[in-house]
XYZ file of C-alpha atoms in Angstrom:
738
model
C -0.007 0.237 -0.003
C 1.263 3.638 -0.572
C 3.075 4.894 2.543
C 1.155 8.101 2.269
C -2.309 6.340 2.091
C -1.071 4.413 5.260
C -0.127 7.557 7.101
C -3.207 9.371 6.189
C -5.441 6.279 7.573
C -3.170 6.004 10.963
C -3.597 10.092 11.046
C -7.456 9.567 11.242
C -6.781 7.239 14.057
C -7.982 3.908 11.817
C -6.572 0.676 12.236
C -4.919 -0.956 9.436
C -4.587 -4.290 10.217
C -6.456 -7.397 8.154
C -10.348 -7.757 8.851
C -11.778 -11.277 8.626
C -15.290 -9.654 8.800
C -17.638 -11.964 6.909
C -18.615 -11.112 3.353
C -21.891 -10.691 3.788
C -21.167 -8.014 6.613
C -18.766 -6.644 4.590
C -21.047 -5.864 2.034
C -23.305 -3.776 4.230
C -21.070 -1.858 5.534
C -17.862 -0.575 3.755
C -14.904 -1.902 5.736
C -11.331 -1.063 5.846
C -8.611 -4.190 5.265
C -5.115 -3.890 3.825
C -6.520 -6.118 1.028
C -8.569 -3.840 -0.914
C -12.118 -2.410 -0.781
C -15.380 -4.012 -0.744
C -18.282 -1.474 -1.140
C -21.541 -2.322 -0.250
C -24.041 0.201 -1.529
C -27.742 0.143 -0.926
C -29.622 1.536 -3.763
C -32.710 3.480 -4.319
C -35.974 1.387 -3.621
C -37.917 0.151 -6.867
C -41.662 -0.389 -5.737
C -42.986 -3.782 -6.899
C -45.953 -3.921 -9.668
C -48.424 -4.059 -6.793
C -52.050 -3.142 -6.245
C -52.380 -2.169 -2.475
C -50.546 0.326 -0.236
C -48.923 -2.493 1.740
C -47.502 -3.994 -1.238
C -43.787 -5.251 -0.859
C -41.030 -2.624 -1.695
C -37.411 -3.698 -2.458
C -33.902 -2.619 -2.597
C -31.863 -3.548 -5.714
C -28.073 -3.494 -4.544
C -25.119 -3.681 -6.497
C -21.230 -4.074 -5.261
C -17.831 -3.577 -5.950
C -14.666 -5.255 -5.341
C -11.444 -3.337 -5.781
C -8.427 -5.287 -4.671
C -5.350 -3.537 -3.576
C -3.493 -4.221 -6.504
C -6.368 -2.431 -8.483
C -7.998 -5.386 -9.905
C -11.866 -4.674 -9.782
C -14.581 -7.436 -9.578
C -17.898 -6.251 -10.292
C -21.095 -8.467 -10.055
C -24.244 -9.116 -11.869
C -27.182 -10.038 -9.966
C -29.238 -10.914 -13.161
C -29.168 -14.435 -15.082
C -26.619 -14.320 -18.416
C -28.461 -16.587 -20.695
C -26.496 -15.148 -23.960
C -28.083 -11.633 -23.903
C -25.272 -9.807 -22.696
C -26.793 -8.419 -19.439
C -23.443 -9.558 -17.730
C -21.658 -7.066 -19.799
C -23.829 -4.289 -20.213
C -24.742 -3.778 -16.453
C -21.291 -4.025 -15.007
C -20.117 -1.968 -17.772
C -22.558 0.784 -16.711
C -20.740 0.424 -13.398
C -17.344 0.751 -14.791
C -18.101 3.864 -16.868
C -19.741 5.916 -13.756
C -16.677 4.453 -11.544
C -13.943 5.947 -14.087
C -12.827 2.326 -14.235
C -10.224 0.655 -16.422
C -12.498 -2.051 -18.297
C -9.396 -3.959 -18.899
C -8.866 -4.330 -15.044
C -12.409 -5.405 -14.596
C -13.692 -8.998 -13.938
C -17.367 -9.666 -13.993
C -18.809 -12.308 -11.779
C -22.529 -13.656 -11.727
C -24.205 -13.033 -8.253
C -25.491 -15.868 -6.756
C -29.108 -16.040 -5.427
C -29.725 -13.240 -3.003
C -32.792 -10.915 -2.854
C -31.488 -9.279 0.020
C -28.077 -8.428 -1.681
C -29.136 -7.788 -5.479
C -32.964 -7.127 -5.474
C -35.237 -8.764 -7.408
C -33.222 -11.043 -9.896
C -35.894 -12.585 -12.128
C -34.597 -12.075 -15.588
C -37.339 -11.820 -18.128
C -39.717 -9.015 -19.608
C -36.894 -7.071 -20.676
C -36.656 -5.451 -17.333
C -33.098 -5.984 -16.398
C -31.346 -3.139 -18.089
C -34.856 -0.856 -17.451
C -34.792 -1.512 -13.823
C -30.961 -1.630 -13.095
C -29.388 1.184 -15.157
C -29.658 3.894 -12.827
C -28.762 1.804 -9.703
C -25.779 0.376 -11.487
C -24.619 3.702 -12.446
C -25.235 5.335 -8.914
C -23.240 2.167 -7.411
C -20.094 3.068 -9.791
C -20.557 6.930 -9.055
C -20.344 6.382 -5.401
C -17.481 4.006 -5.581
C -15.467 6.908 -7.590
C -16.558 9.763 -5.338
C -15.248 7.770 -2.273
C -12.257 7.018 -3.958
C -11.779 10.789 -4.945
C -12.352 11.581 -1.383
C -9.876 9.221 -0.147
C -7.078 10.776 -2.475
C -8.055 14.272 -1.110
C -7.239 13.228 2.332
C -3.694 11.697 1.492
C -3.011 15.070 -0.644
C -4.338 17.043 2.140
C -6.723 18.877 -0.474
C -10.403 19.143 -0.965
C -12.195 16.798 -3.422
C -12.980 19.662 -5.544
C -9.397 19.874 -6.472
C -9.173 15.933 -7.710
C -10.938 13.951 -10.539
C -10.736 10.368 -11.529
C -9.721 9.042 -14.725
C -9.258 5.544 -15.970
C -8.489 3.843 -12.608
C -6.626 6.630 -11.348
C -7.417 10.011 -8.935
C -5.377 12.941 -10.344
C -4.617 16.313 -8.191
C -5.376 19.099 -10.909
C -3.014 21.452 -9.193
C 0.058 19.012 -8.649
C -0.663 16.495 -11.556
C 0.038 13.640 -8.768
C -1.814 10.729 -9.663
C -2.800 7.721 -7.125
C -4.024 4.333 -8.478
C -7.349 2.832 -7.331
C -5.692 0.287 -5.727
C -3.637 2.378 -3.767
C -6.567 4.071 -2.628
C -8.775 0.890 -1.979
C -8.532 0.628 1.882
C -8.895 4.177 2.625
C -11.638 4.683 0.235
C -13.851 1.884 2.617
C -13.503 4.309 5.373
C -15.396 7.268 3.281
C -19.300 7.846 3.805
C -21.225 6.218 0.826
C -22.691 9.289 -1.013
C -26.353 9.428 -1.074
C -27.342 10.850 -4.373
C -24.126 11.048 -6.380
C -24.015 13.093 -9.492
C -23.830 11.202 -12.584
C -22.212 11.593 -16.001
C -23.653 13.400 -18.800
C -23.872 11.264 -22.002
C -21.466 13.288 -23.831
C -19.101 12.029 -21.117
C -19.612 8.199 -21.544
C -16.561 5.869 -22.345
C -18.593 2.564 -22.401
C -22.191 2.969 -22.095
C -23.741 3.322 -26.020
C -20.621 1.814 -27.150
C -19.548 -1.294 -28.967
C -18.190 -3.309 -26.217
C -17.039 -6.822 -26.520
C -18.560 -9.296 -23.930
C -16.650 -9.827 -20.865
C -16.586 -13.537 -21.640
C -16.433 -13.735 -25.166
C -13.066 -15.582 -25.159
C -14.449 -18.184 -22.662
C -17.365 -18.740 -25.020
C -15.419 -19.149 -28.087
C -12.506 -21.956 -26.592
C -15.511 -23.811 -24.569
C -14.690 -22.573 -21.023
C -17.816 -20.858 -20.157
C -19.407 -23.239 -17.292
C -23.289 -23.782 -17.782
C -25.710 -25.313 -16.000
C -25.252 -28.923 -17.226
C -21.624 -28.685 -16.935
C -21.918 -28.581 -12.990
C -19.753 -31.507 -11.524
C -19.295 -32.447 -8.023
C -17.523 -35.437 -5.565
C -19.875 -38.042 -5.566
C -22.449 -36.624 -8.125
C -25.269 -39.217 -9.388
C -26.829 -38.574 -12.596
C -30.463 -38.742 -13.253
C -33.188 -39.172 -16.767
C -36.749 -38.477 -16.059
C -39.817 -39.228 -18.222
C -43.414 -37.394 -17.442
C -46.812 -38.129 -18.491
C -47.289 -37.102 -22.157
C -50.545 -35.420 -21.176
C -50.901 -32.388 -19.005
C -52.999 -33.168 -16.101
C -52.525 -37.194 -16.614
C -51.322 -39.272 -13.818
C -49.220 -42.670 -13.378
C -51.241 -45.845 -13.382
C -48.854 -48.619 -13.430
C -45.235 -48.789 -13.237
C -42.806 -51.795 -13.531
C -39.038 -50.868 -12.716
C -37.726 -54.479 -12.599
C -35.874 -54.131 -16.359
C -34.638 -50.888 -15.538
C -33.042 -52.084 -12.043
C -31.219 -54.624 -13.773
C -29.437 -52.241 -15.653
C -25.570 -52.055 -14.620
C -24.983 -48.611 -12.855
C -28.416 -48.080 -12.038
C -28.862 -46.722 -8.397
C -32.626 -46.508 -7.948
C -35.956 -45.665 -9.805
C -38.040 -43.041 -8.050
C -41.399 -42.012 -8.505
C -41.960 -38.300 -7.884
C -44.946 -36.859 -6.739
C -46.452 -33.483 -8.184
C -46.006 -30.144 -6.221
C -48.908 -28.344 -6.399
C -47.567 -24.754 -6.506
C -46.513 -22.895 -9.919
C -43.273 -24.435 -11.130
C -43.415 -27.499 -9.214
C -42.966 -30.475 -10.865
C -45.827 -32.277 -12.582
C -44.828 -35.347 -11.355
C -42.851 -37.950 -12.996
C -40.649 -41.194 -13.159
C -36.537 -40.756 -12.697
C -34.166 -43.016 -13.242
C -30.605 -42.709 -11.001
C -27.241 -43.734 -12.083
C -23.852 -43.607 -12.209
C -23.858 -41.410 -15.183
C -26.327 -39.792 -17.729
C -26.357 -42.289 -20.360
C -26.959 -45.445 -18.265
C -30.009 -43.162 -16.575
C -31.175 -42.294 -20.087
C -30.971 -46.075 -21.464
C -32.488 -47.273 -18.236
C -35.377 -44.779 -18.607
C -36.250 -46.425 -21.715
C -36.580 -49.919 -19.912
C -39.465 -48.709 -17.782
C -42.931 -49.994 -18.352
C -45.246 -47.284 -17.830
C -48.886 -46.897 -18.110
C -50.531 -43.493 -17.864
C -53.944 -42.245 -17.158
C -53.979 -39.377 -19.703
C -57.064 -37.563 -17.787
C -58.834 -34.662 -18.416
C -56.985 -33.622 -21.437
C -56.477 -36.803 -23.004
C -58.584 -35.443 -26.066
C -56.631 -32.334 -26.994
C -56.149 -31.792 -30.641
C -54.510 -28.578 -31.692
C -56.141 -28.958 -35.051
C -59.625 -29.036 -33.747
C -58.742 -26.522 -31.047
C -57.408 -23.793 -33.820
C -61.050 -24.566 -35.488
C -62.747 -23.892 -31.972
C -60.587 -20.706 -31.659
C -61.425 -19.279 -34.739
C -65.279 -20.173 -34.021
C -65.357 -18.243 -30.650
C -63.541 -14.855 -32.182
C -65.757 -14.976 -35.295
C -68.636 -14.584 -33.421
C -69.359 -12.073 -30.478
C -67.282 -12.452 -27.315
C -67.282 -10.950 -23.896
C -66.553 -7.312 -23.933
C -63.058 -5.864 -22.941
C -63.397 -2.543 -23.638
C -64.599 0.092 -25.897
C -64.690 3.925 -27.272
C -66.998 5.807 -29.592
C -69.638 4.020 -31.362
C -68.592 1.112 -33.237
C -71.631 0.079 -34.553
C -72.398 3.807 -35.990
C -68.999 3.757 -37.603
C -69.446 0.571 -39.572
C -73.047 1.398 -40.489
C -71.392 4.670 -42.446
C -68.315 2.718 -43.635
C -67.617 2.984 -47.338
C -65.424 -0.568 -46.844
C -65.680 -3.296 -44.388
C -62.860 -5.514 -43.988
C -62.364 -8.487 -41.748
C -59.590 -11.138 -41.335
C -58.800 -14.002 -38.855
C -55.113 -14.435 -37.960
C -53.725 -17.524 -36.236
C -50.821 -19.172 -34.752
C -49.887 -22.377 -33.010
C -48.252 -23.042 -29.784
C -44.219 -22.955 -29.626
C -41.714 -24.448 -27.459
C -39.008 -22.411 -26.279
C -36.253 -25.299 -27.396
C -32.874 -23.395 -25.848
C -30.007 -25.181 -26.911
C -29.085 -26.354 -23.489
C -31.988 -28.217 -22.114
C -33.273 -28.375 -18.643
C -30.525 -29.021 -16.180
C -29.415 -28.449 -12.538
C -27.547 -30.051 -9.827
C -29.135 -30.319 -6.319
C -27.501 -31.262 -3.055
C -30.257 -31.483 -0.044
C -28.577 -32.013 3.467
C -30.181 -32.111 6.762
C -30.679 -28.073 7.460
C -29.648 -26.530 3.852
C -29.955 -27.117 -0.182
C -27.339 -26.223 -2.674
C -28.645 -25.618 -6.070
C -26.372 -25.178 -9.172
C -28.696 -24.305 -12.194
C -29.190 -22.406 -15.230
C -32.142 -20.334 -14.248
C -34.086 -16.805 -14.951
C -35.407 -16.617 -11.333
C -33.636 -17.888 -8.349
C -35.956 -16.894 -5.842
C -38.718 -18.916 -7.634
C -36.317 -21.879 -6.873
C -35.923 -20.757 -3.378
C -39.528 -20.504 -2.596
C -40.656 -23.924 -4.218
C -37.856 -25.603 -2.611
C -38.446 -24.086 0.717
C -41.862 -25.279 0.398
C -40.821 -28.909 -0.508
C -38.153 -29.417 2.048
C -39.834 -27.146 4.521
C -36.778 -24.977 4.790
C -36.390 -21.587 5.158
C -35.652 -19.510 1.795
C -32.395 -18.336 2.921
C -31.388 -22.143 3.402
C -31.788 -22.515 -0.246
C -28.644 -21.393 -1.807
C -28.886 -20.977 -5.545
C -25.349 -20.914 -7.537
C -26.603 -19.114 -10.774
C -25.274 -20.685 -13.614
C -24.662 -19.382 -17.289
C -27.654 -20.452 -19.377
C -27.550 -22.157 -22.818
C -30.645 -19.903 -24.093
C -33.900 -19.665 -21.994
C -36.457 -17.198 -23.719
C -38.755 -17.828 -20.668
C -38.220 -21.550 -20.180
C -36.109 -21.209 -17.095
C -38.328 -19.091 -15.104
C -40.014 -22.494 -14.430
C -38.150 -24.497 -11.990
C -39.800 -27.820 -11.863
C -36.613 -29.674 -13.433
C -34.733 -27.909 -10.084
C -37.247 -29.529 -7.999
C -36.935 -33.012 -9.453
C -33.413 -32.993 -8.775
C -34.034 -32.127 -5.132
C -36.748 -35.026 -4.927
C -33.887 -37.387 -6.406
C -31.245 -36.107 -4.025
C -33.050 -36.244 -0.853
C -34.144 -39.709 -1.563
C -30.358 -40.814 -2.644
C -28.720 -38.855 -0.094
C -26.464 -37.373 -2.482
C -25.988 -34.743 -5.094
C -27.768 -35.445 -8.216
C -27.400 -34.041 -11.861
C -31.086 -34.214 -13.499
C -30.839 -33.447 -17.195
C -34.215 -33.628 -19.268
C -33.935 -34.853 -22.996
C -34.655 -32.522 -25.696
C -37.503 -34.855 -26.362
C -38.811 -34.336 -22.743
C -38.498 -30.541 -22.970
C -40.341 -30.543 -26.155
C -43.194 -32.975 -25.120
C -43.725 -31.985 -21.290
C -42.938 -28.257 -21.535
C -44.266 -24.863 -21.386
C -45.617 -23.407 -24.420
C -46.821 -20.284 -26.063
C -50.186 -19.806 -26.597
C -52.041 -21.232 -29.395
C -54.132 -18.124 -30.625
C -56.792 -16.790 -32.879
C -57.496 -12.986 -33.680
C -60.722 -11.889 -35.540
C -60.410 -7.925 -36.763
C -63.021 -6.183 -38.526
C -62.427 -2.564 -39.759
C -64.341 0.201 -41.195
C -63.139 2.374 -44.019
C -64.483 5.884 -45.069
C -64.777 7.897 -48.389
C -61.220 8.901 -47.985
C -59.741 5.544 -46.764
C -59.424 6.509 -43.302
C -60.006 3.714 -40.453
C -63.224 4.929 -38.536
C -63.804 1.496 -36.505
C -61.750 -1.369 -35.496
C -63.305 -4.255 -33.714
C -60.999 -6.582 -32.348
C -61.426 -10.153 -30.784
C -59.114 -12.279 -29.417
C -58.823 -16.032 -27.832
C -56.038 -18.004 -26.545
C -55.104 -19.866 -23.386
C -53.818 -17.264 -20.955
C -50.480 -17.549 -18.781
C -52.941 -16.755 -16.314
C -54.253 -20.361 -16.265
C -51.029 -21.325 -14.417
C -52.070 -19.716 -11.314
C -55.959 -20.019 -11.925
C -56.709 -23.463 -12.774
C -60.050 -23.908 -14.915
C -59.564 -20.107 -16.206
C -61.991 -20.161 -19.517
C -60.615 -17.124 -21.526
C -57.693 -14.961 -21.132
C -58.429 -12.011 -18.689
C -59.204 -8.432 -19.674
C -55.207 -7.237 -18.796
C -54.239 -9.940 -21.171
C -55.539 -7.483 -24.091
C -54.159 -4.434 -22.750
C -51.671 -4.149 -25.573
C -54.572 -4.315 -27.847
C -56.489 -1.457 -25.964
C -53.695 0.420 -25.733
C -52.169 0.260 -29.034
C -51.270 3.895 -30.689
C -53.340 3.597 -33.878
C -55.743 6.593 -34.277
C -59.041 4.789 -34.198
C -61.987 6.770 -32.862
C -64.385 3.947 -32.375
C -62.797 0.798 -31.102
C -64.062 -2.404 -29.425
C -62.087 -5.272 -27.881
C -63.494 -8.733 -26.845
C -62.055 -11.921 -25.308
C -63.102 -15.199 -26.563
C -63.448 -18.770 -25.059
C -60.210 -20.404 -24.825
C -59.654 -23.103 -21.921
C -55.739 -24.561 -21.485
C -55.210 -27.874 -22.211
C -51.363 -27.516 -21.473
C -49.130 -25.752 -19.575
C -48.731 -21.883 -20.997
C -45.567 -20.057 -20.006
C -43.651 -16.831 -20.946
C -42.260 -16.870 -24.114
C -39.818 -14.600 -25.801
C -41.827 -11.608 -26.603
C -44.773 -13.319 -25.043
C -48.538 -11.852 -26.442
C -46.565 -9.308 -28.601
C -46.033 -12.067 -31.262
C -49.590 -12.321 -32.016
C -50.671 -8.656 -31.355
C -47.903 -7.346 -33.614
C -48.889 -9.790 -36.286
C -52.583 -8.959 -36.238
C -52.417 -5.268 -36.119
C -49.634 -4.783 -38.788
C -51.254 -7.317 -41.085
C -54.626 -5.894 -40.910
C -53.242 -2.489 -41.533
C -51.769 -3.525 -44.277
C -54.725 -5.241 -45.689
C -56.680 -1.890 -45.067
C -54.051 -0.189 -47.012
C -54.791 -1.866 -50.067
C -58.527 -1.899 -49.801
C -58.192 1.547 -49.513
C -55.879 1.977 -52.474
C -53.106 3.425 -50.525
C -49.465 2.952 -49.966
C -48.994 0.881 -46.833
C -46.066 3.213 -45.097
C -48.171 6.589 -46.135
C -51.148 4.106 -44.510
C -49.343 3.286 -41.391
C -48.183 6.853 -40.802
C -51.938 8.317 -41.334
C -53.180 5.559 -38.662
C -50.357 7.214 -36.126
C -51.102 10.688 -37.029
C -54.804 10.203 -36.580
C -54.294 9.463 -32.885
C -55.481 12.566 -30.578
C -54.792 11.121 -27.420
C -51.790 13.308 -26.042
C -50.899 10.592 -23.906
C -49.684 8.506 -26.654
C -48.285 11.545 -28.339
C -44.518 10.303 -27.768
C -45.371 6.710 -28.618
C -46.798 7.669 -31.749
C -43.821 9.740 -32.831
C -41.449 7.167 -31.675
C -43.204 4.685 -33.650
C -43.232 6.565 -36.728
C -39.633 7.570 -36.255
C -38.450 3.716 -36.535
C -40.809 2.953 -39.145
C -39.879 5.664 -41.445
C -36.279 5.149 -40.932
C -36.312 1.491 -41.468
C -38.286 2.517 -44.881
C -35.327 4.642 -45.781
C -32.608 2.248 -45.091
C -34.300 -0.599 -46.860
C -34.931 1.118 -50.117
C -38.646 0.735 -49.747
C -40.611 2.342 -52.577
C -37.806 1.254 -55.307
C -38.561 -0.647 -58.100
C -37.959 -4.369 -57.885
C -37.495 -7.347 -60.157
C -40.995 -9.454 -60.467
C -41.522 -11.906 -57.709
C -39.493 -9.429 -55.018
C -40.777 -6.737 -52.564
C -40.396 -5.045 -49.131
C -42.853 -5.137 -46.473
C -43.127 -3.284 -43.523
C -44.290 -3.754 -39.760
C -43.742 -1.676 -36.607
C -45.114 -2.533 -32.878
C -44.498 -0.976 -29.622
C -43.961 -3.709 -26.582
C -41.870 -3.764 -23.469
C -41.565 -0.008 -23.614
C -39.747 -0.259 -26.906
C -40.457 0.436 -30.564
C -39.451 -1.839 -33.282
C -39.705 -1.719 -37.068
C -38.745 -4.086 -40.032
C -38.404 -4.006 -43.548
C -38.230 -7.639 -45.003
C -36.845 -8.205 -48.385
C -38.489 -11.431 -49.992
C -37.857 -12.854 -53.175
C -40.433 -15.522 -53.887
C -40.713 -18.179 -56.611
C -43.537 -20.458 -56.346
C -43.482 -21.971 -52.933
C -39.803 -20.865 -52.344
C -39.804 -17.951 -49.823
C -36.167 -16.422 -49.700
C -35.633 -13.716 -47.245
C -32.751 -11.521 -48.998
C -32.526 -8.321 -46.247
C -34.122 -7.566 -43.094
C -33.744 -3.796 -42.045
C -34.534 -3.531 -38.570
C -34.894 0.045 -36.527
C -34.852 0.159 -32.719
C -35.715 2.883 -30.031
C -35.333 1.541 -27.050
C -33.950 4.552 -25.265
C -30.504 4.772 -24.400
C -28.573 1.654 -25.590
C -26.021 0.156 -23.122
C -23.991 -1.719 -25.496
C -24.331 -1.391 -29.235
C -22.724 -4.512 -30.224
C -24.963 -6.025 -27.633
C -28.320 -4.609 -29.109
C -27.363 -5.502 -32.691
C -26.850 -9.101 -31.515
C -29.999 -9.219 -30.075
C -32.111 -7.905 -33.097
C -30.033 -10.449 -35.331
C -31.364 -13.008 -32.902
C -34.749 -11.750 -32.986
C -34.477 -12.035 -36.505
C -33.554 -15.724 -36.470
C -36.404 -16.602 -33.869
C -38.849 -14.483 -35.746
C -38.286 -16.001 -39.270
C -38.474 -19.445 -37.692
C -41.819 -19.185 -36.102
C -42.940 -17.330 -39.077
C -41.953 -19.880 -41.493
C -41.929 -23.385 -39.700
C -42.169 -23.525 -35.912
C -45.431 -24.994 -34.283
C -46.107 -27.820 -31.476
C -48.972 -30.003 -32.445
C -50.947 -31.769 -29.784
C -52.755 -34.911 -30.725
C -54.765 -37.266 -28.341
C -53.553 -34.894 -25.510
C -49.805 -35.219 -26.226
C -47.418 -33.357 -28.190
C -46.459 -34.725 -31.665
C -43.072 -33.136 -31.991
C -40.045 -34.611 -30.436
C -36.695 -32.685 -31.708
C -35.268 -30.133 -33.990
C -36.158 -32.446 -36.588
C -39.747 -32.115 -36.715
C -39.588 -28.677 -34.824
C -37.308 -26.993 -37.067
C -35.615 -23.605 -36.518
C -33.995 -21.398 -38.803
C -30.740 -23.097 -40.557
C -27.598 -20.846 -41.095
C -27.837 -21.242 -45.133
C -31.236 -19.368 -44.790
C -30.120 -16.630 -42.531
C -30.804 -13.157 -44.617
C -28.543 -10.123 -44.476
C -29.498 -8.020 -41.230
C -28.863 -4.654 -40.799
C -29.391 -2.897 -37.571
C -30.130 0.575 -37.094
C -30.119 2.142 -33.496
C -32.148 5.331 -32.950
C -29.727 7.662 -30.695
C -31.939 8.440 -27.916
C -31.854 10.427 -24.678
C -34.486 8.474 -23.108
C -34.084 6.030 -20.486
C -33.307 2.459 -21.610
C -36.154 0.253 -22.048
C -36.618 -3.133 -23.183
C -34.529 -4.689 -25.827
C -34.645 -8.640 -25.648
C -37.907 -9.396 -26.455
C -39.385 -6.430 -28.849
C -37.676 -7.492 -31.796
C -39.419 -10.924 -32.332
C -42.868 -9.503 -33.320
C -42.553 -7.185 -36.114
C -40.656 -10.143 -38.129
C -43.830 -12.315 -39.335
C -45.862 -9.415 -40.354
C -43.111 -7.468 -42.036
C -42.562 -10.855 -44.063
C -45.964 -11.705 -44.812
C -46.543 -7.921 -46.022
C -43.583 -8.610 -48.458
C -44.970 -12.003 -49.812
C -48.288 -10.215 -50.649
C -46.647 -7.253 -52.162
C -44.867 -9.401 -54.383
C -47.276 -12.378 -55.225
C -50.459 -11.280 -54.452
C -51.017 -14.201 -52.061
C -51.721 -13.457 -48.012
C -50.822 -15.494 -45.408
C -52.867 -15.449 -42.208
C -51.915 -18.598 -40.470
C -48.449 -19.204 -38.683
C -46.491 -20.877 -39.514
C -46.302 -20.642 -43.471
C -44.906 -23.717 -43.741
C -46.144 -26.042 -41.234
C -44.398 -29.747 -41.148
C -47.097 -32.428 -41.536
C -45.920 -34.570 -38.766
């Protein structure tokens, strides 16, 4: 340590001997040691989304560990699943801290709400919620380091500034490295409301920054959930009733137990809480291969239960029927009956889409070790707190005794919010009294997972003599995610149609309705959630209205936005139009193209962000080639432009997959698909050229991971119609015959 720093500390009466204080205590109160500075900063509270005055409030926390040699560790409390959050948020800390990014190591925080605040990673909310607190954490650390340097030099803090891991004396040009100041900085009071940088001062925020773990990913050294290994670890494979709500009728374990290396065959009972196991049968063995092979030797008879007749082909017909007749009113404004009575043209269309599987590259996997008074978990998860809640209930332990190591997730898309695969591993670990790694097979995840809603929407529109939209009737029917928490729910609740009711198109006379759609399987959050089918319906129908009115689709869309008189939606209108017109300009929309080629447009607001796409297609018979995709996004202040670009490119891959191919089919209550051969996703040879255009914005950051998915499908089908005159209203366009 710098002798001047030691002298300054001793002069102030501080003990400079090493401290053996616990890490948890150290985080709560900044403490001096001779080895470095660990700053625990309580950050401004962020209110939960509640409906009562007694609702819980919570205080997200970020912390920084600065070693005496200057090495800096920044912790990320949100789950990294390939979206780049563990680079973007720590970089915001480093920017405000004036840290040298080359001296920074990023570590994933364990499951600990007290320390990190809410850790659920989804809804494109991580940056929106944590951007300000993380910046304040970095700014506070910087001010504490400056205060420490000022004490060493016997000057005021106004005479010092920080730059690239050093504090500099303005008058003398002396410098002190961050590492030298670490221990003395720990003695400074934590600033309450630190001043943050202006946008022009950013070093990392808003720039293209390589992911901190990029090299590890490339060389295969990143540890994913499925990679966890422990001494004495046992391995398990599992099967579930193929029909939701079914149960085990009979089981013959004999042949499986005779397989060399098999330890036991375990029946798992359902845990009737959200995200608990549905129940199944698992084989525990010395290795995963043995467990999987023995699982095939089980003789199982299932009782299919009440959903044994579920057939998606027939169910889709029922949904269409339910939206093409009057349904339950959700909201209305104006006089839609009068609007249709006076209309010059009436247009109607019904749009449908099938169930979707998350199908992340890393299937469900976890390691759980249940001990007498605690349980330790290693899992790729989007919600460590849900794991703690479910296991605490199952094991009759306090949540703080469920220790969750949050592992890198090889994809998730909403599936790893649900922790049934962790609960099952806990059952097995408790049963055999050893740590157990449970890995679901791809087939098991495809056939007994959670699914995006099958859906139908019927829209009727009224056009006046000038081609203006004077009336819009919108009916939707789909099994709702709410059915996870309200068994027996018959239709999507009113708040599920909020995005329909709040859509910024300017239509004076409007009505929305919800049709009957009981759930026959588990419906779960899927990337972009309801925006997938709402974005498809709004953009497709607006395009149909434009052609009926004899107007250019771009001009028609702009007019729809301009017709909105609601001052509360003025910003939404302006920003929607901005991305729409930007992407039209960048794509060359309106230029003359060869026969069979066209550019289609779509724009959608979701997760508080604005995304527009222009898709250039070349159609030859049944062959649909996507040539170029231009994507414009306004998500407020972007943290990492490289990460934002990657998110949009990934959204194109997913959007193109679900538009063209992907659909989960049920017959006799069970999923027919099993793997990527019959649930195909986009292949690399089909990948179009993607150009991402990021709007410069002074608005706070909003959602980024999910909003890019929904505009692709309608931009594609609008392009196909412009090129061929053929209108696609059902997704996927090219469903497999399974």
